Amino acid sequence: MSRVGGLLQSMLDVGTYLQGIRLAHFASYSHVRQVRLLERGADVSFAPNVSFRNAERIRIGDGSHIGEFSIVWAGNSTGRVTLGRKALLAPHVTITASNYGIERGTPVMDQPKVERDIVIGDDVWLGANVVVTAGVTIGDGAIVGAGAVVTRDVPAFAIVGGVPAKVIGWRPEAASEAAADGEFSTAELGV
């Protein structure tokens, strides 16, 4: 079949239009209606395809940004998600404040969910494809490397990576603070 023939076949297929309606419905319940429920500070931005759930339990601090295709899901009944000021989420970050139970004998999807709050501090950077699980607190200034899965609390200013995420370094002091602490001479800093 030629490219034109394929295009015509798609345009004449009722299923194409039904799929468009399904996608519009998804965008409405996953983003548009949820955004109205968010508690967000000044200058918050997020991509138009970020998925929110139970947004009445999500708080986003001033100046934060959430990247494309990210998922921020609060729990169905109690689990809250709080992002501090200037939190930066790269594309495809997943934050979920609830997990299914895992006991044997009952399908996972039929088990009650376990909900726990997630707190992400000020000036935190979550790299692309990071996953943050229920109950985690990430301290102010922490950085989580791309692809990490955060299952435990992260100290302030730590740099973590891996699955599960572990501390692999610490954010350096600002050059002016380092000079004041005697780590650098002013000549090294060019002042």
PDB file of C-alpha atoms in Angstrom:
ATOM      1  CA  MET A   1       0.000   0.000   0.000  1.00  0.00           C
ATOM      2  CA  SER A   2       1.325   3.444  -0.847  1.00  0.00           C
ATOM      3  CA  ARG A   3       1.819   6.140   1.775  1.00  0.00           C
ATOM      4  CA  VAL A   4      -1.167   8.031   0.408  1.00  0.00           C
ATOM      5  CA  GLY A   5      -3.266   4.889   0.538  1.00  0.00           C
ATOM      6  CA  GLY A   6      -2.249   4.312   4.150  1.00  0.00           C
ATOM      7  CA  LEU A   7      -3.124   7.891   5.061  1.00  0.00           C
ATOM      8  CA  LEU A   8      -6.538   7.593   3.404  1.00  0.00           C
ATOM      9  CA  GLN A   9      -7.202   4.312   5.187  1.00  0.00           C
ATOM     10  CA  SER A  10      -6.423   5.955   8.545  1.00  0.00           C
ATOM     11  CA  MET A  11      -8.591   8.988   7.790  1.00  0.00           C
ATOM     12  CA  LEU A  12     -11.552   6.831   6.788  1.00  0.00           C
ATOM     13  CA  ASP A  13     -11.286   4.516   9.802  1.00  0.00           C
ATOM     14  CA  VAL A  14     -13.819   5.468  12.513  1.00  0.00           C
ATOM     15  CA  GLY A  15     -11.434   3.922  15.058  1.00  0.00           C
ATOM     16  CA  THR A  16      -8.965   6.737  14.407  1.00  0.00           C
ATOM     17  CA  TYR A  17     -11.490   9.301  15.627  1.00  0.00           C
ATOM     18  CA  LEU A  18     -12.588   7.161  18.559  1.00  0.00           C
ATOM     19  CA  GLN A  19      -8.952   6.883  19.628  1.00  0.00           C
ATOM     20  CA  GLY A  20      -8.704  10.672  19.445  1.00  0.00           C
ATOM     21  CA  ILE A  21     -11.682  10.951  21.783  1.00  0.00           C
ATOM     22  CA  ARG A  22     -10.099   8.445  24.184  1.00  0.00           C
ATOM     23  CA  LEU A  23      -6.868  10.466  24.229  1.00  0.00           C
ATOM     24  CA  ALA A  24      -8.786  13.681  24.873  1.00  0.00           C
ATOM     25  CA  HIS A  25     -10.625  11.988  27.759  1.00  0.00           C
ATOM     26  CA  PHE A  26      -7.315  10.783  29.204  1.00  0.00           C
ATOM     27  CA  ALA A  27      -5.831  14.292  28.961  1.00  0.00           C
ATOM     28  CA  SER A  28      -8.868  15.649  30.769  1.00  0.00           C
ATOM     29  CA  TYR A  29      -8.899  13.295  33.770  1.00  0.00           C
ATOM     30  CA  SER A  30      -5.128  12.928  34.014  1.00  0.00           C
ATOM     31  CA  HIS A  31      -4.144  16.570  33.612  1.00  0.00           C
ATOM     32  CA  VAL A  32      -6.772  19.236  32.950  1.00  0.00           C
ATOM     33  CA  ARG A  33      -9.164  18.433  35.811  1.00  0.00           C
ATOM     34  CA  GLN A  34      -6.301  17.588  38.193  1.00  0.00           C
ATOM     35  CA  VAL A  35      -4.449  20.873  37.638  1.00  0.00           C
ATOM     36  CA  ARG A  36      -7.451  22.712  39.049  1.00  0.00           C
ATOM     37  CA  LEU A  37      -6.997  20.831  42.335  1.00  0.00           C
ATOM     38  CA  LEU A  38      -3.262  21.444  42.790  1.00  0.00           C
ATOM     39  CA  GLU A  39      -1.905  23.693  45.497  1.00  0.00           C
ATOM     40  CA  ARG A  40       0.903  25.498  43.727  1.00  0.00           C
ATOM     41  CA  GLY A  41       3.083  28.458  44.435  1.00  0.00           C
ATOM     42  CA  ALA A  42       4.111  31.319  42.202  1.00  0.00           C
ATOM     43  CA  ASP A  43       5.896  30.671  38.917  1.00  0.00           C
ATOM     44  CA  VAL A  44       5.307  26.910  38.877  1.00  0.00           C
ATOM     45  CA  SER A  45       5.556  25.351  35.435  1.00  0.00           C
ATOM     46  CA  PHE A  46       4.990  21.880  34.048  1.00  0.00           C
ATOM     47  CA  ALA A  47       4.671  20.231  30.662  1.00  0.00           C
ATOM     48  CA  PRO A  48       1.136  19.802  29.278  1.00  0.00           C
ATOM     49  CA  ASN A  49       1.478  16.023  29.421  1.00  0.00           C
ATOM     50  CA  VAL A  50       2.361  15.665  33.133  1.00  0.00           C
ATOM     51  CA  SER A  51       0.004  13.164  34.772  1.00  0.00           C
ATOM     52  CA  PHE A  52      -1.426  14.050  38.195  1.00  0.00           C
ATOM     53  CA  ARG A  53      -3.663  11.920  40.437  1.00  0.00           C
ATOM     54  CA  ASN A  54      -5.495  12.994  43.568  1.00  0.00           C
ATOM     55  CA  ALA A  55      -4.055  16.451  43.039  1.00  0.00           C
ATOM     56  CA  GLU A  56      -5.906  17.815  46.061  1.00  0.00           C
ATOM     57  CA  ARG A  57      -3.093  16.152  48.048  1.00  0.00           C
ATOM     58  CA  ILE A  58      -0.240  17.582  45.935  1.00  0.00           C
ATOM     59  CA  ARG A  59       1.600  20.810  46.823  1.00  0.00           C
ATOM     60  CA  ILE A  60       4.182  22.351  44.480  1.00  0.00           C
ATOM     61  CA  GLY A  61       6.472  25.090  45.798  1.00  0.00           C
ATOM     62  CA  ASP A  62       7.298  28.418  44.170  1.00  0.00           C
ATOM     63  CA  GLY A  63       9.355  28.300  40.996  1.00  0.00           C
ATOM     64  CA  SER A  64       9.299  24.510  40.583  1.00  0.00           C
ATOM     65  CA  HIS A  65       9.247  22.842  37.189  1.00  0.00           C
ATOM     66  CA  ILE A  66       8.022  19.369  36.183  1.00  0.00           C
ATOM     67  CA  GLY A  67       9.309  17.934  32.904  1.00  0.00           C
ATOM     68  CA  GLU A  68       7.574  16.156  30.060  1.00  0.00           C
ATOM     69  CA  PHE A  69       5.763  12.867  30.652  1.00  0.00           C
ATOM     70  CA  SER A  70       6.330  12.966  34.398  1.00  0.00           C
ATOM     71  CA  ILE A  71       3.859  11.318  36.785  1.00  0.00           C
ATOM     72  CA  VAL A  72       2.974  12.799  40.175  1.00  0.00           C
ATOM     73  CA  TRP A  73       0.416  10.644  41.933  1.00  0.00           C
ATOM     74  CA  ALA A  74      -0.771  11.261  45.474  1.00  0.00           C
ATOM     75  CA  GLY A  75      -2.566   8.463  47.301  1.00  0.00           C
ATOM     76  CA  ASN A  76      -6.258   7.761  46.916  1.00  0.00           C
ATOM     77  CA  SER A  77      -7.042   8.592  50.530  1.00  0.00           C
ATOM     78  CA  THR A  78      -4.098   9.903  52.585  1.00  0.00           C
ATOM     79  CA  GLY A  79      -0.714   9.885  50.816  1.00  0.00           C
ATOM     80  CA  ARG A  80       0.437  13.419  50.079  1.00  0.00           C
ATOM     81  CA  VAL A  81       3.170  14.691  47.727  1.00  0.00           C
ATOM     82  CA  THR A  82       4.958  17.923  48.604  1.00  0.00           C
ATOM     83  CA  LEU A  83       7.544  19.590  46.371  1.00  0.00           C
ATOM     84  CA  GLY A  84       9.543  22.424  47.877  1.00  0.00           C
ATOM     85  CA  ARG A  85      10.580  25.674  46.236  1.00  0.00           C
ATOM     86  CA  LYS A  86      12.598  25.509  43.000  1.00  0.00           C
ATOM     87  CA  ALA A  87      12.299  21.733  42.697  1.00  0.00           C
ATOM     88  CA  LEU A  88      13.374  20.647  39.224  1.00  0.00           C
ATOM     89  CA  LEU A  89      11.997  17.436  37.744  1.00  0.00           C
ATOM     90  CA  ALA A  90      13.434  16.264  34.425  1.00  0.00           C
ATOM     91  CA  PRO A  91      11.290  14.352  31.898  1.00  0.00           C
ATOM     92  CA  HIS A  92       9.756  10.982  32.795  1.00  0.00           C
ATOM     93  CA  VAL A  93      10.032  11.313  36.584  1.00  0.00           C
ATOM     94  CA  THR A  94       7.585   9.150  38.540  1.00  0.00           C
ATOM     95  CA  ILE A  95       6.504  10.042  42.082  1.00  0.00           C
ATOM     96  CA  THR A  96       3.843   7.876  43.692  1.00  0.00           C
ATOM     97  CA  ALA A  97       2.660   8.059  47.286  1.00  0.00           C
ATOM     98  CA  SER A  98       1.021   4.633  47.300  1.00  0.00           C
ATOM     99  CA  ASN A  99       1.992   1.031  46.661  1.00  0.00           C
ATOM    100  CA  TYR A 100      -0.053  -2.135  46.430  1.00  0.00           C
ATOM    101  CA  GLY A 101       0.218  -4.800  49.096  1.00  0.00           C
ATOM    102  CA  ILE A 102       2.284  -7.831  48.088  1.00  0.00           C
ATOM    103  CA  GLU A 103       1.076 -10.697  50.283  1.00  0.00           C
ATOM    104  CA  ARG A 104       0.731 -14.058  48.603  1.00  0.00           C
ATOM    105  CA  GLY A 105      -2.701 -15.483  47.861  1.00  0.00           C
ATOM    106  CA  THR A 106      -4.361 -12.321  46.556  1.00  0.00           C
ATOM    107  CA  PRO A 107      -3.537 -10.702  43.239  1.00  0.00           C
ATOM    108  CA  VAL A 108      -1.445  -7.601  43.828  1.00  0.00           C
ATOM    109  CA  MET A 109      -3.964  -5.379  42.076  1.00  0.00           C
ATOM    110  CA  ASP A 110      -6.707  -6.580  44.444  1.00  0.00           C
ATOM    111  CA  GLN A 111      -4.766  -5.813  47.625  1.00  0.00           C
ATOM    112  CA  PRO A 112      -5.268  -2.620  49.606  1.00  0.00           C
ATOM    113  CA  LYS A 113      -2.828   0.160  48.861  1.00  0.00           C
ATOM    114  CA  VAL A 114      -0.295   1.346  51.407  1.00  0.00           C
ATOM    115  CA  GLU A 115      -0.084   5.139  51.321  1.00  0.00           C
ATOM    116  CA  ARG A 116       2.749   7.242  52.735  1.00  0.00           C
ATOM    117  CA  ASP A 117       3.655  10.872  52.226  1.00  0.00           C
ATOM    118  CA  ILE A 118       6.504  11.990  49.978  1.00  0.00           C
ATOM    119  CA  VAL A 119       8.383  15.203  50.731  1.00  0.00           C
ATOM    120  CA  ILE A 120      10.826  16.680  48.229  1.00  0.00           C
ATOM    121  CA  GLY A 121      12.756  19.629  49.628  1.00  0.00           C
ATOM    122  CA  ASP A 122      13.717  22.993  48.205  1.00  0.00           C
ATOM    123  CA  ASP A 123      16.217  23.138  45.328  1.00  0.00           C
ATOM    124  CA  VAL A 124      16.060  19.402  44.625  1.00  0.00           C
ATOM    125  CA  TRP A 125      16.888  18.139  41.123  1.00  0.00           C
ATOM    126  CA  LEU A 126      15.460  14.798  39.999  1.00  0.00           C
ATOM    127  CA  GLY A 127      17.097  13.588  36.773  1.00  0.00           C
ATOM    128  CA  ALA A 128      15.319  11.947  33.866  1.00  0.00           C
ATOM    129  CA  ASN A 129      13.467   8.691  34.605  1.00  0.00           C
ATOM    130  CA  VAL A 130      13.860   8.929  38.388  1.00  0.00           C
ATOM    131  CA  VAL A 131      11.320   7.009  40.469  1.00  0.00           C
ATOM    132  CA  VAL A 132      10.451   8.116  44.027  1.00  0.00           C
ATOM    133  CA  THR A 133       8.473   5.617  46.091  1.00  0.00           C
ATOM    134  CA  ALA A 134       5.974   6.150  48.920  1.00  0.00           C
ATOM    135  CA  GLY A 135       7.259   7.405  52.251  1.00  0.00           C
ATOM    136  CA  VAL A 136      10.476   9.001  51.001  1.00  0.00           C
ATOM    137  CA  THR A 137      11.806  12.403  52.083  1.00  0.00           C
ATOM    138  CA  ILE A 138      14.454  14.037  49.898  1.00  0.00           C
ATOM    139  CA  GLY A 139      16.361  16.753  51.726  1.00  0.00           C
ATOM    140  CA  ASP A 140      16.885  20.317  50.516  1.00  0.00           C
ATOM    141  CA  GLY A 141      19.464  20.712  47.783  1.00  0.00           C
ATOM    142  CA  ALA A 142      19.753  17.013  46.965  1.00  0.00           C
ATOM    143  CA  ILE A 143      20.365  15.741  43.434  1.00  0.00           C
ATOM    144  CA  VAL A 144      19.078  12.386  42.198  1.00  0.00           C
ATOM    145  CA  GLY A 145      20.852  10.998  39.138  1.00  0.00           C
ATOM    146  CA  ALA A 146      19.002   9.888  36.026  1.00  0.00           C
ATOM    147  CA  GLY A 147      17.346   6.496  36.260  1.00  0.00           C
ATOM    148  CA  ALA A 148      17.644   6.191  40.044  1.00  0.00           C
ATOM    149  CA  VAL A 149      14.938   4.573  42.160  1.00  0.00           C
ATOM    150  CA  VAL A 150      14.644   6.317  45.519  1.00  0.00           C
ATOM    151  CA  THR A 151      13.289   3.963  48.183  1.00  0.00           C
ATOM    152  CA  ARG A 152      14.813   5.596  51.284  1.00  0.00           C
ATOM    153  CA  ASP A 153      15.265   9.122  52.603  1.00  0.00           C
ATOM    154  CA  VAL A 154      17.987  11.246  50.990  1.00  0.00           C
ATOM    155  CA  PRO A 155      20.019  13.679  53.153  1.00  0.00           C
ATOM    156  CA  ALA A 156      20.166  17.359  52.286  1.00  0.00           C
ATOM    157  CA  PHE A 157      22.740  18.232  49.600  1.00  0.00           C
ATOM    158  CA  ALA A 158      23.501  14.584  48.827  1.00  0.00           C
ATOM    159  CA  ILE A 159      23.986  13.351  45.277  1.00  0.00           C
ATOM    160  CA  VAL A 160      22.438   9.907  44.892  1.00  0.00           C
ATOM    161  CA  GLY A 161      22.174   7.432  42.057  1.00  0.00           C
ATOM    162  CA  GLY A 162      21.441   3.805  41.253  1.00  0.00           C
ATOM    163  CA  VAL A 163      18.769   1.236  42.006  1.00  0.00           C
ATOM    164  CA  PRO A 164      18.063   1.515  44.856  1.00  0.00           C
ATOM    165  CA  ALA A 165      19.534   5.007  45.114  1.00  0.00           C
ATOM    166  CA  LYS A 166      22.620   5.429  47.301  1.00  0.00           C
ATOM    167  CA  VAL A 167      24.743   8.448  48.200  1.00  0.00           C
ATOM    168  CA  ILE A 168      27.526   8.859  45.635  1.00  0.00           C
ATOM    169  CA  GLY A 169      28.637  12.394  46.525  1.00  0.00           C
ATOM    170  CA  TRP A 170      27.747  15.759  47.950  1.00  0.00           C
ATOM    171  CA  ARG A 171      27.023  19.098  46.351  1.00  0.00           C
ATOM    172  CA  PRO A 172      30.009  21.408  46.643  1.00  0.00           C
ATOM    173  CA  GLU A 173      29.890  24.686  48.487  1.00  0.00           C
ATOM    174  CA  ALA A 174      29.379  27.805  46.387  1.00  0.00           C
ATOM    175  CA  ALA A 175      32.730  29.340  45.422  1.00  0.00           C
ATOM    176  CA  SER A 176      32.174  32.423  47.612  1.00  0.00           C
ATOM    177  CA  GLU A 177      31.257  30.269  50.641  1.00  0.00           C
ATOM    178  CA  ALA A 178      34.258  28.016  50.037  1.00  0.00           C
ATOM    179  CA  ALA A 179      36.533  31.057  50.025  1.00  0.00           C
ATOM    180  CA  ALA A 180      34.991  32.283  53.267  1.00  0.00           C
ATOM    181  CA  ASP A 181      35.581  28.847  54.780  1.00  0.00           C
ATOM    182  CA  GLY A 182      39.206  28.973  53.654  1.00  0.00           C
ATOM    183  CA  GLU A 183      38.841  26.204  51.072  1.00  0.00           C
ATOM    184  CA  PHE A 184      40.020  28.549  48.294  1.00  0.00           C
ATOM    185  CA  SER A 185      42.068  31.714  48.332  1.00  0.00           C
ATOM    186  CA  THR A 186      40.544  34.797  46.776  1.00  0.00           C
ATOM    187  CA  ALA A 187      43.336  34.686  44.181  1.00  0.00           C
ATOM    188  CA  GLU A 188      42.148  31.231  43.085  1.00  0.00           C
ATOM    189  CA  LEU A 189      38.665  32.658  42.710  1.00  0.00           C
ATOM    190  CA  GLY A 190      39.905  35.655  40.700  1.00  0.00           C
ATOM    191  CA  VAL A 191      38.769  38.268  43.221  1.00  0.00           C
TER     192      VAL A 191
END
